[in-house]
Tab-separated table of C-alpha atoms in Angstrom:
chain	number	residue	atom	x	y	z
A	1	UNK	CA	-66.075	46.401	140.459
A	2	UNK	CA	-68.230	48.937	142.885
A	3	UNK	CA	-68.529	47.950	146.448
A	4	UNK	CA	-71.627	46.706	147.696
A	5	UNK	CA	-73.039	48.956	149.704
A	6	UNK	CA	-73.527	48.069	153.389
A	7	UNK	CA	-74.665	49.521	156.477
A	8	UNK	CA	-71.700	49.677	159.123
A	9	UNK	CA	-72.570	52.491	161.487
A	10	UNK	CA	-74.287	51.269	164.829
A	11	UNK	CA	-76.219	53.597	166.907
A	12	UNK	CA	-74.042	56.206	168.243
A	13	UNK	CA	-73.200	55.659	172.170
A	14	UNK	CA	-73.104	51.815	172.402
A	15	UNK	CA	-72.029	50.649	175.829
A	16	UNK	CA	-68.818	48.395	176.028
A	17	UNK	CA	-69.679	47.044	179.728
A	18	UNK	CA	-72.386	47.261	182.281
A	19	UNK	CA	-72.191	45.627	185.701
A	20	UNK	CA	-75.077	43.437	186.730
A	21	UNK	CA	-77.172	44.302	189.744
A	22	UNK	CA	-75.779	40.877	191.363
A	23	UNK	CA	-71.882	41.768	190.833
A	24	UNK	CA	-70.997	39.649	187.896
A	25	UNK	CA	-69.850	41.924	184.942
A	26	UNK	CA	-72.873	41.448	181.962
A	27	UNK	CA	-71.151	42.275	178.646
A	28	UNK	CA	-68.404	41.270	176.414
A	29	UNK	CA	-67.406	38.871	179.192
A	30	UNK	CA	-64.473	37.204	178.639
A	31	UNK	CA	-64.048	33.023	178.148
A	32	UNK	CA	-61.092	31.298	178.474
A	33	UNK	CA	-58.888	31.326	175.539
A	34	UNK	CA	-58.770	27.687	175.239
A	35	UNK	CA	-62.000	27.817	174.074
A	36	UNK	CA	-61.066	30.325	170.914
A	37	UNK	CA	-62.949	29.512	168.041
A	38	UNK	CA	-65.177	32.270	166.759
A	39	UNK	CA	-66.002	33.467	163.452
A	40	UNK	CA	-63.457	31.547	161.249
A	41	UNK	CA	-63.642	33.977	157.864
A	42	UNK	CA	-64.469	32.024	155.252
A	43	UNK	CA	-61.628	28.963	154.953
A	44	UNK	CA	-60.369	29.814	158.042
A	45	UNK	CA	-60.759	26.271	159.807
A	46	UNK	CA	-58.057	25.015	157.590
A	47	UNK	CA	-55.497	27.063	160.309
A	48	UNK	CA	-55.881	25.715	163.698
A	49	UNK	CA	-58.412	23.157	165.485
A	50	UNK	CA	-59.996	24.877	168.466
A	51	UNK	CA	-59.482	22.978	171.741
A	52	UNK	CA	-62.839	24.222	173.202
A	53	UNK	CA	-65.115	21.906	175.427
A	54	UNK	CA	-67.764	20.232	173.885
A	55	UNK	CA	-71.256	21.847	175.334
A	56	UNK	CA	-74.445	19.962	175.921
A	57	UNK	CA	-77.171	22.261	174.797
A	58	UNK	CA	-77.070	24.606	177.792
A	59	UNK	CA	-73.640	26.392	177.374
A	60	UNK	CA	-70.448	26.892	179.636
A	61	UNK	CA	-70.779	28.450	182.928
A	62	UNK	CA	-69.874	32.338	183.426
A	63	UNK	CA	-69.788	33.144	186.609
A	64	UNK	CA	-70.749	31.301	190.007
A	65	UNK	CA	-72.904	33.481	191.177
A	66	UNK	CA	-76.531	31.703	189.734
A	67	UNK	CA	-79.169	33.719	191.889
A	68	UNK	CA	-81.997	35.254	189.821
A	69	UNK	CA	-83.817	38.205	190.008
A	70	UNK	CA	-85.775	37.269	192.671
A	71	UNK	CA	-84.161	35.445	195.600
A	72	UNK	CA	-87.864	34.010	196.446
A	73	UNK	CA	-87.747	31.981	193.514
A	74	UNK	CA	-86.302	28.242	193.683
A	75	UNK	CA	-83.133	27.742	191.885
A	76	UNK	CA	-83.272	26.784	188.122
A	77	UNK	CA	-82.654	23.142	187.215
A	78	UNK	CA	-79.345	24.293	185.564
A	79	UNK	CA	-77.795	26.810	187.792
A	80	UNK	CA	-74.446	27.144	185.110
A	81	UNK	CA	-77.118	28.668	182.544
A	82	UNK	CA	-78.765	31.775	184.640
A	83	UNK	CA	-75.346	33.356	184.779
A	84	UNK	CA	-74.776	33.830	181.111
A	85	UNK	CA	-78.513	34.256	180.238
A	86	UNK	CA	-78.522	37.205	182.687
A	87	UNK	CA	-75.882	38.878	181.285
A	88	UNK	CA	-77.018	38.148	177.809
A	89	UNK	CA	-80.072	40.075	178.235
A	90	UNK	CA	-78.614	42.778	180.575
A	91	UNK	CA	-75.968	43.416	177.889
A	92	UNK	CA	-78.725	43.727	174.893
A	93	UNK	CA	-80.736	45.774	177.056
A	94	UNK	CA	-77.805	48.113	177.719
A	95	UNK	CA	-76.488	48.314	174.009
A	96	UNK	CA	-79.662	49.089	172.456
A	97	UNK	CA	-80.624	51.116	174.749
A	98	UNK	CA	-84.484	49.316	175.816
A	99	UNK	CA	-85.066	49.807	179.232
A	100	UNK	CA	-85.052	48.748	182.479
A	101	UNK	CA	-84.346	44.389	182.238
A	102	UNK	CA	-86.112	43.442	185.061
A	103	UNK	CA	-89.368	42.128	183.223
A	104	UNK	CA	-87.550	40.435	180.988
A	105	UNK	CA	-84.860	39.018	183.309
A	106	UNK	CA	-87.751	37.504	185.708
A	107	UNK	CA	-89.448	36.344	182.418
A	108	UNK	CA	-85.966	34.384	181.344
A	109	UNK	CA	-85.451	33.384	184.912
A	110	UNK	CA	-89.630	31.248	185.431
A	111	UNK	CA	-88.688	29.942	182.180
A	112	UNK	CA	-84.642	28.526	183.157
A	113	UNK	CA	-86.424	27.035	186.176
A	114	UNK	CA	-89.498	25.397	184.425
A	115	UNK	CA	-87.453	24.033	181.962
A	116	UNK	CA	-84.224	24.506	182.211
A	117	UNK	CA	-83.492	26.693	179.389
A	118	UNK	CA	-85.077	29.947	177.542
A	119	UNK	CA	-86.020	31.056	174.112
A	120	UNK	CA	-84.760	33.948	172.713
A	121	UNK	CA	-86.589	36.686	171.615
A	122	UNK	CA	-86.083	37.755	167.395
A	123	UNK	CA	-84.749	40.747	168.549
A	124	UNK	CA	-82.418	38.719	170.995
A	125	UNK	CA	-81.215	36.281	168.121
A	126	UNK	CA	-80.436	39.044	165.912
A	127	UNK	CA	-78.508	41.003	168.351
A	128	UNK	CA	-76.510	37.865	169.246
A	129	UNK	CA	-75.875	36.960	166.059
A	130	UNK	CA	-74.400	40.059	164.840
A	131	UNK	CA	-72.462	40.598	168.120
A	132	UNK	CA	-70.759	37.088	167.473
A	133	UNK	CA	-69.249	38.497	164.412
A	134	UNK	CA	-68.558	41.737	165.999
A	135	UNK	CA	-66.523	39.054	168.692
A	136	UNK	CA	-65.058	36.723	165.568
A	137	UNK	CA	-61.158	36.973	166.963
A	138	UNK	CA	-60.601	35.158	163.527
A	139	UNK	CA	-61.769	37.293	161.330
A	140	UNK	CA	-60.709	40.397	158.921
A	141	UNK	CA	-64.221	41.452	157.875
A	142	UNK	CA	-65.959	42.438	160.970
A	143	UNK	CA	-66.429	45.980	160.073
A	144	UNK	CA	-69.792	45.227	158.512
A	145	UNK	CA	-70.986	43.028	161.829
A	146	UNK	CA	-73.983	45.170	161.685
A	147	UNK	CA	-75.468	44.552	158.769
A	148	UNK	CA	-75.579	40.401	159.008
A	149	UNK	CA	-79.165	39.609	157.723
A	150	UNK	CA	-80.946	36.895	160.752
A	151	UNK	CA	-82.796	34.546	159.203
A	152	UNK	CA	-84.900	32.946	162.500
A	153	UNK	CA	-85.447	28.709	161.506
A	154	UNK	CA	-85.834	27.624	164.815
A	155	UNK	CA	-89.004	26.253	164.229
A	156	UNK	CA	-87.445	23.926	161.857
A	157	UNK	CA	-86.053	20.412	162.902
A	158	UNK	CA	-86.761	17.579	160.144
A	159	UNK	CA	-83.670	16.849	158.091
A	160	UNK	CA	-85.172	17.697	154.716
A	161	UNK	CA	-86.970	21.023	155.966
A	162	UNK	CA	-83.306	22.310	156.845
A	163	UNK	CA	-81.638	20.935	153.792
A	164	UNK	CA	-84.523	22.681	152.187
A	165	UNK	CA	-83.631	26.089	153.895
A	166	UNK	CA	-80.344	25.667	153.582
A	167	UNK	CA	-80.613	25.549	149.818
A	168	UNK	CA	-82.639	28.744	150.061
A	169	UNK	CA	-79.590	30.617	152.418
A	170	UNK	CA	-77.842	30.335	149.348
A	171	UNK	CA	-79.895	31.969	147.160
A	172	UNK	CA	-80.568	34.702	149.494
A	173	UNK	CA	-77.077	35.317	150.212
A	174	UNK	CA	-75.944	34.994	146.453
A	175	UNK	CA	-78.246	37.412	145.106
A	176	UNK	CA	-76.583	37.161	141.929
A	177	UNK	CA	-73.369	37.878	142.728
A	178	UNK	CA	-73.900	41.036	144.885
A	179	UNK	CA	-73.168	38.770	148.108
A	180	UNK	CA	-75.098	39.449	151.496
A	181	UNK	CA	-73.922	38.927	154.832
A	182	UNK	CA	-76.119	36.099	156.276
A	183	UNK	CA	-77.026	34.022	159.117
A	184	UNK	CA	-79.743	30.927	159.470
A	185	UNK	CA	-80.545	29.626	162.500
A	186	UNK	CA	-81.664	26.850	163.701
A	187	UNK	CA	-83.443	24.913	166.264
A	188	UNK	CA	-80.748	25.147	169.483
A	189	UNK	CA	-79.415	22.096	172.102
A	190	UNK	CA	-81.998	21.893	174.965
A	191	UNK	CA	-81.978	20.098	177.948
A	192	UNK	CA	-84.465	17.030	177.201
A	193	UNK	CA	-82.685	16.670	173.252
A	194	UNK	CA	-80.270	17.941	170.871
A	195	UNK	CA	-80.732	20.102	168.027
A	196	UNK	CA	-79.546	19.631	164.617
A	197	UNK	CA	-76.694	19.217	162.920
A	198	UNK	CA	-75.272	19.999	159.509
A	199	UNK	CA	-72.131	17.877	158.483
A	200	UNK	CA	-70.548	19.556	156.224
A	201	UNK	CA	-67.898	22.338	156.946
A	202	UNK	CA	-69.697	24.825	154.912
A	203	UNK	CA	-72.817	24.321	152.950
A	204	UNK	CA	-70.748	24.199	149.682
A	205	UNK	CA	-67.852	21.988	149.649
A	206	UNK	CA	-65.976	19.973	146.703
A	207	UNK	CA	-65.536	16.341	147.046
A	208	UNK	CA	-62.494	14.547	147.282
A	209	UNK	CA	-62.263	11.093	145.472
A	210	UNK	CA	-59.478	8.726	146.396
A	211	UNK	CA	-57.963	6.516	143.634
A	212	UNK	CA	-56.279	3.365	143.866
A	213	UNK	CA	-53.239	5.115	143.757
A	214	UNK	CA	-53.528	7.587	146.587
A	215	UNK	CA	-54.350	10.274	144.668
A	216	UNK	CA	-57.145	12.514	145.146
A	217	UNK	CA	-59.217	13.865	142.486
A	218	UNK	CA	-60.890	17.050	144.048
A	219	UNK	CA	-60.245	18.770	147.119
A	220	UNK	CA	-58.469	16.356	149.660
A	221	UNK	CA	-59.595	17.746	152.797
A	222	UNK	CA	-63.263	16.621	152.171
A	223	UNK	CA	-62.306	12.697	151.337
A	224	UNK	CA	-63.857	11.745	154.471
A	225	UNK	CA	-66.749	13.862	154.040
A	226	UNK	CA	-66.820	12.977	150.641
A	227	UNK	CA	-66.633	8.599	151.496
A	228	UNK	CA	-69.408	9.061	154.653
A	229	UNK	CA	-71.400	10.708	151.652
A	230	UNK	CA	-71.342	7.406	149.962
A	231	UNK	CA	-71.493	5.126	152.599
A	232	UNK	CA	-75.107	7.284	153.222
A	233	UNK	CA	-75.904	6.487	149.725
A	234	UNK	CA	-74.718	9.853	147.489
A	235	UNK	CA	-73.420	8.387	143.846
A	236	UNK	CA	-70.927	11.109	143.488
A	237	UNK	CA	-70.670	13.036	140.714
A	238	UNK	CA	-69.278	13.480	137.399
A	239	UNK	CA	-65.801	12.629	138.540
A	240	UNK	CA	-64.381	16.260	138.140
A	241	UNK	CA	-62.354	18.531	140.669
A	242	UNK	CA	-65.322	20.100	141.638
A	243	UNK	CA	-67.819	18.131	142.013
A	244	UNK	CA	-70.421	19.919	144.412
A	245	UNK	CA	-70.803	17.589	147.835
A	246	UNK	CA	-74.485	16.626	148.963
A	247	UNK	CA	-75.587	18.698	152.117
A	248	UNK	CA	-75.237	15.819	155.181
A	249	UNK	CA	-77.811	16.889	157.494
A	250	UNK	CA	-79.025	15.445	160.848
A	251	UNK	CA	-82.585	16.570	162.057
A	252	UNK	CA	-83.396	16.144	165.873
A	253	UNK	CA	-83.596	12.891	167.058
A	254	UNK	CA	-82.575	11.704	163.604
A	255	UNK	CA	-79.529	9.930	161.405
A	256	UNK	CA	-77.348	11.759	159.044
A	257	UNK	CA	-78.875	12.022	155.192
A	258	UNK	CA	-77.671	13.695	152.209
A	259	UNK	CA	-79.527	15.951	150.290
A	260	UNK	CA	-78.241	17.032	146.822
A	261	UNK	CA	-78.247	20.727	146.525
A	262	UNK	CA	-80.383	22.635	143.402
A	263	UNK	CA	-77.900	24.050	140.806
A	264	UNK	CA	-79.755	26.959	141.037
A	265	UNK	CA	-78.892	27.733	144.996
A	266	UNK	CA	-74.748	27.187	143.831
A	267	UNK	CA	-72.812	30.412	142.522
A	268	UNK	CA	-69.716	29.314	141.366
A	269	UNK	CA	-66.872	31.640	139.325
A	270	UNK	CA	-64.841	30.191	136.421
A	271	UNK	CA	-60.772	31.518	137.067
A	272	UNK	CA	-59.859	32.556	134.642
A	273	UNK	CA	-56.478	35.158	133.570
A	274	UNK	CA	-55.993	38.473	132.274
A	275	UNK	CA	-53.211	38.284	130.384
A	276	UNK	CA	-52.901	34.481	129.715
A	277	UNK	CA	-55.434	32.598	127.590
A	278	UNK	CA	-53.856	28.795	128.619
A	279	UNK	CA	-55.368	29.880	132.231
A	280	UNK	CA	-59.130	28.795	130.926
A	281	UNK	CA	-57.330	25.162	129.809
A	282	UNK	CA	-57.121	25.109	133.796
A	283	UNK	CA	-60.829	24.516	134.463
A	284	UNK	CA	-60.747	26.299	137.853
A	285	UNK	CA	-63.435	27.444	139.583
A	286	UNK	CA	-64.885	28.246	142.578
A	287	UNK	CA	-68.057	29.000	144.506
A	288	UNK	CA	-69.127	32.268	145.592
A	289	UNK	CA	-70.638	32.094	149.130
A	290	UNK	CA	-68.272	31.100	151.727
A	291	UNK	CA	-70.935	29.704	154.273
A	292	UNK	CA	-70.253	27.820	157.727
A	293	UNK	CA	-71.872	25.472	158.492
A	294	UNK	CA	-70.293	23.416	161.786
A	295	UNK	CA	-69.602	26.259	164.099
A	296	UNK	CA	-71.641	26.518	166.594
A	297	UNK	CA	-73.626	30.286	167.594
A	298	UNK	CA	-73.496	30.949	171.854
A	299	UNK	CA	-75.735	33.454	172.784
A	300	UNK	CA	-76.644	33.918	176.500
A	301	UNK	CA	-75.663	30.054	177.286
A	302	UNK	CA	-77.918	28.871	174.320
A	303	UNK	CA	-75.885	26.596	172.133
A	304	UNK	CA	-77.306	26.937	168.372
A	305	UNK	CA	-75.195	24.094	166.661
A	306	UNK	CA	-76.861	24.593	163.057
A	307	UNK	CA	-76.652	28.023	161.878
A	308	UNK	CA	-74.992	28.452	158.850
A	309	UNK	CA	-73.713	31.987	157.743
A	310	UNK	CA	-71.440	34.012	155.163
A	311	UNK	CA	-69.868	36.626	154.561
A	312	UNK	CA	-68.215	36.980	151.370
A	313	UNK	CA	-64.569	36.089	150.482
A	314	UNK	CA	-61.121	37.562	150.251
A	315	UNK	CA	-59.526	37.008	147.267
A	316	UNK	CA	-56.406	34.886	148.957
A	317	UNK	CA	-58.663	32.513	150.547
A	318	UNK	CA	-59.191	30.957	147.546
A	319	UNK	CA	-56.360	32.026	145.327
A	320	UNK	CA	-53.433	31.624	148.515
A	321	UNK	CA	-55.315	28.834	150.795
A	322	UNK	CA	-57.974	26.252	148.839
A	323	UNK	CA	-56.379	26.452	145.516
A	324	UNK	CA	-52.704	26.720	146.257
A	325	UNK	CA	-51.766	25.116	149.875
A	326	UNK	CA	-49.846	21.380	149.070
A	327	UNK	CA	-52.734	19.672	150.818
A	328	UNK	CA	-55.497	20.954	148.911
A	329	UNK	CA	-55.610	21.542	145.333
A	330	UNK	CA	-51.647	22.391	145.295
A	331	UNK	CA	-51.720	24.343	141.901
A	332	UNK	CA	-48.346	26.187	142.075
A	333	UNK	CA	-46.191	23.469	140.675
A	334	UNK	CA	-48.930	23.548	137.370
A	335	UNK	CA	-49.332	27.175	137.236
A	336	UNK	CA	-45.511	27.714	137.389
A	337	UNK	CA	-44.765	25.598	134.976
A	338	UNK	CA	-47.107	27.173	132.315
A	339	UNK	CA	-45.674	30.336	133.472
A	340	UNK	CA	-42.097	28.829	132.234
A	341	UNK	CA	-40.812	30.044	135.865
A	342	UNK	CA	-37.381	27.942	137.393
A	343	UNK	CA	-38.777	25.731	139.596
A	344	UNK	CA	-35.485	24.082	140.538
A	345	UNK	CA	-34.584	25.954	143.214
A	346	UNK	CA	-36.770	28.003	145.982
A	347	UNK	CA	-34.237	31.071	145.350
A	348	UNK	CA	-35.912	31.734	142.132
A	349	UNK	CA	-39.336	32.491	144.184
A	350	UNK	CA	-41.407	30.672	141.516
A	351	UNK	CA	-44.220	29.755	144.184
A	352	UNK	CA	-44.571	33.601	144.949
A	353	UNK	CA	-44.463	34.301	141.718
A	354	UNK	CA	-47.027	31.608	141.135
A	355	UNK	CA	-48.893	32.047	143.896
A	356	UNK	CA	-49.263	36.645	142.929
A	357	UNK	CA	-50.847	35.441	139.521
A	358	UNK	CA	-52.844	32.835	140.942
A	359	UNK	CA	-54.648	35.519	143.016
A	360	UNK	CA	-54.452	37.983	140.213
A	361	UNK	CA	-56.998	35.471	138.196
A	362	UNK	CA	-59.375	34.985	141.205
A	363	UNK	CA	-60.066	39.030	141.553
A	364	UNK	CA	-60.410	39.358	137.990
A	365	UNK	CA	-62.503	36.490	137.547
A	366	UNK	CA	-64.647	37.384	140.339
A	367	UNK	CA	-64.870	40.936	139.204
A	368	UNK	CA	-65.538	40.289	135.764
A	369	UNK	CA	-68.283	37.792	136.932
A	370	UNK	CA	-69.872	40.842	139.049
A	371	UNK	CA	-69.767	38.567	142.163
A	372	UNK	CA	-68.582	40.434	145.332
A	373	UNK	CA	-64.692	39.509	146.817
A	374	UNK	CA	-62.349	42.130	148.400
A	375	UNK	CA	-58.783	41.891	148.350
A	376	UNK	CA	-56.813	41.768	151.354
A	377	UNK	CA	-54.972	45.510	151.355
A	378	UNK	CA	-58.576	46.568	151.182
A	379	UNK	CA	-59.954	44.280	153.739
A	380	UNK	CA	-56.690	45.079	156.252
A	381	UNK	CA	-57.488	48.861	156.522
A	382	UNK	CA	-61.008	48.373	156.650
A	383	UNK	CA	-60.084	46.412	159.791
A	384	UNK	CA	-58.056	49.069	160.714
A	385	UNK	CA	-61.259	51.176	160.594
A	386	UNK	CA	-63.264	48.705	162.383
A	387	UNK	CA	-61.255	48.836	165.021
A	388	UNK	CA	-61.093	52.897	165.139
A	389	UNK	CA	-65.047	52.880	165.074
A	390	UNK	CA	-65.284	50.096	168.275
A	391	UNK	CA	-62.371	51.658	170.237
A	392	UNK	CA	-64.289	55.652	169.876
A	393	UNK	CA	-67.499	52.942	171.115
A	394	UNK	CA	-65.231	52.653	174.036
A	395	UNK	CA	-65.559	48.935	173.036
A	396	UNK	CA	-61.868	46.581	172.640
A	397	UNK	CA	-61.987	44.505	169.836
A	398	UNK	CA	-60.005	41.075	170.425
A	399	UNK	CA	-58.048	39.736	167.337
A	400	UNK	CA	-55.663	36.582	166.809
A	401	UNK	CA	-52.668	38.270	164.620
A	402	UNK	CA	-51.804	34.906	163.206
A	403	UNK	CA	-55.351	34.724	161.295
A	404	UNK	CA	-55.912	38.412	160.756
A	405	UNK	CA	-52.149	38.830	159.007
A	406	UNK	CA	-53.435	37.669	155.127
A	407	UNK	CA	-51.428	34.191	154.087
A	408	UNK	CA	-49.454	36.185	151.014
A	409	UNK	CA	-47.961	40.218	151.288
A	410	UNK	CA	-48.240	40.162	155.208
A	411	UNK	CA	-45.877	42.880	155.624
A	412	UNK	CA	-47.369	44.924	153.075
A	413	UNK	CA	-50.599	45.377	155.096
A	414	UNK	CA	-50.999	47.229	158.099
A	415	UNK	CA	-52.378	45.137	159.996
A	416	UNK	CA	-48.822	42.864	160.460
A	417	UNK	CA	-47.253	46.043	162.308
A	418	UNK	CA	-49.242	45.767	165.325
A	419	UNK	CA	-50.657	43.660	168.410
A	420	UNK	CA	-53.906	42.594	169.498
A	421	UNK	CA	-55.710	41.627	172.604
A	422	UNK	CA	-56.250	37.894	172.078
A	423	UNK	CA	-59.229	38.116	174.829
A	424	UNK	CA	-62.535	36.024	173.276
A	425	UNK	CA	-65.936	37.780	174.175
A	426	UNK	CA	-69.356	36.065	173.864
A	427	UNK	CA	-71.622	36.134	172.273
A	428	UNK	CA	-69.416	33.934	169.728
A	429	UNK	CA	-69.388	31.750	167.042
A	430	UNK	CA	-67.335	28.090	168.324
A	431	UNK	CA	-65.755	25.512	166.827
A	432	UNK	CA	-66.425	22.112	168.861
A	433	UNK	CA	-64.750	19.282	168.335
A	434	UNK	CA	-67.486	16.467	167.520
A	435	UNK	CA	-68.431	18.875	164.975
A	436	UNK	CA	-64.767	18.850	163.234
A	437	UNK	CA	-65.068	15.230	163.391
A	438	UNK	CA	-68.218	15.174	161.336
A	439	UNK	CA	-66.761	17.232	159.147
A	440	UNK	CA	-64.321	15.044	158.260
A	441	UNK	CA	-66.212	12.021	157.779
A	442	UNK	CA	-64.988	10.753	160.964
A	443	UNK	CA	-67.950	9.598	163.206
A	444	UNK	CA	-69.795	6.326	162.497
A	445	UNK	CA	-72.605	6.046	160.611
């Protein structure tokens, strides 16, 4: 299947660091690893659970120093916010290359104090947004950072008006199959009230029904998403493996409701196999835009809690993670069996076996279906190139190895035979933990 074509060269000269006027260093500055959870590539919460603080609307301190540009001024209300607003703006001033900051900085500073917080520009949001990705520790695909799409929703706030835009992300992103890179934000945390929230772990998600039995008919790490969903009055579906979830959605100063999403805003791929015709029997499918939903965008101490965003998948998120791992849809045991494979003994390698054909049928089927997915000796030396292009930037890109090293054929890639610096820049993309916990059906309704 041709590549879709994407725009991955920045302007030439980018500036990795620039120190601020008052002493603290402005860009890429570092946070404490304990709060590591960036841009999780699509599936990629499944790994670990990020241990970072939970923020109230204003963002984690970055420095003590909180003096603004002018010393005559009064402090702002929230002196922890100046510091990384400051070098926020300093940072996108000195990457793009706009200017002097100082109009801006005393415009971001009246505004911290009056009200203790600021609005981003467009220009600001869009920079942040793509520099988050260009930050994502987590994830393989950054090498196209630059071309995420920013869809600006701040405006928005009433549960249905998001649901609504939500719906229309996925379109956008889908485009029939030619996937975009894609970001919609939402109203941020402020001072005097929260923002909103979206439930779900990604805008698409399979429900998981529990039987009387224990069993789970669906995908087993949504069956507390999937019960709160009923509990706010969803019927559930047809009873099927993949039975699309209702969007959970919780507008500002609001309860949780579900909103069913339109068939037509829901790409999903039938798996199917080359060589073996029983495969279809299977039913297998799965959607095609891989979009977060519950991690939270930082930019400049601004905590953005809704802004859902995709890229588009590797193959062996689906065909080694959601499809194949025991506690999700745990298809080896099937597939092998069909395949007429020993499954008596591990020495006969019938899960590798098992789990190679598995992600044969997902590239195929994706391909055939002429919906974009990259395979992960692609995606590792395009990382490989990504990080070539930010290191001639003079720019260090931070990576976890245990989330960058694809789940199946590690050693096969080159990006197992090296190390990374684990450091986490902002602007990033964070995993909190409330937000897991909605995810998972577990706060009270």
């Amino acid at each position: 299947m041709p590549e879709t074509p994407q725009r991955t060269d920045g302007p030439a000269g980018w500036l990795d660091r620039v120190e601020a006027r008052d002493g603290a260093t402005a860009w890429n500055r570092a946070v404490p690893s304990d709060g590591d959870a960036p841009w999780d590539c699509p599936e990629g919460a499944s790994r670990h659970h990020s241990s970072a603080p939970a923020y109230a609307g204003i963002g984690r301190p970055h420095s003590p120093d909180s003096r603004g540009p002018d010393s005559r001024n009064p402090a702002p209300r929230t002196p922890e916010l100046w510091p990384a607003a400051s070098g926020f703006i300093r940072a996108h001033h000195a990457e793009e290359r706009l200017g002097d900051p100082a109009a801006r900085l005393a415009e971001a500073y009246a505004e911290i104090a009056d009200t203790g917080t600021y609005r981003h520009t467009e220009r600001e949001l869009t920079f942040g947004a793509r520099v988050a990705w260009r930050n994502a520790n987590r994830c393989i695909g950054r090498l196209y950072w630059n071309s995420l799409h920013v869809r600006d929703r701040r405006h928005l706030t009433a549960a249905e008006d998001i649901a609504a835009a939500c719906a229309d992300h996925l379109r956008e992103a889908s485009q029939g199959g030619r996937i975009r890179p894609l970001i919609t934000v939402f109203a941020p945390d402020a001072p005097d009230r929260p923002g909103p929230r979206i439930w779900n772990e990604q805008l698409i998600r399979y429900a998981g029904y529990v039987q009387r039995d224990g069993r789970v008919v669906g995908d087993p790490r949504n069956e507390g998403l999937t019960a709160l969903a009923r509990r706010l009055g969803w019927r559930g579906g047809d009873g099927t493996p993949f039975d699309v979830l209702p969007l959970i959605v919780q507008g500002t100063d609001d309860k949780p409701r579900c909103f069913d999403l339109p068939p037509d805003a829901v790409l999903e791929v039938p798996i199917e196999h080359e060589d073996h015709d029983w495969w279809a029997g299977l039913r297998l499918r799965w959607h095609a835009v891989p979009a977060l939903s519950t991690m939270c965008l930082e930019i400049g101490g601004i905590c953005y809690q809704a802004a859902p965003f995709n890229g588009w998948y590797m193959g062996t998120e689906i065909g080694a993670r959601n499809l194949a791992d025991t506690d999700r849809y745990d298809l080896l045991p099937r597939i092998a069996e069909r395949l007429g494979l020993d499954t008596t003994s591990d020495r006969s390698l019938w899960k590798d076996r098992a789990l190679v054909e598995l992600n044969r049928a997902v590239l195929f089927s994706f391909d055939r279906a002429g919906v974009t997915v990259t395979d992960h000796h692609t995606e590792s030396r395009r990382f490989l190139t990504h990080l070539d292009r930010e290191e001639r930037k003079g720019r260090t890109v931070g990576a976890d190895w245990s989330w960058i090293v694809p789940p199946i054929s590690g050693s096969a890639t080159p990006v197992f035979h090296r190390t990374y610096d684990t450091t986490q820049r902002t602007p990033a993309y964070v995993q909190h933990p409330e937000a897991l916990a909605r995810a998972s059906g577990e706060f009270l309704v």
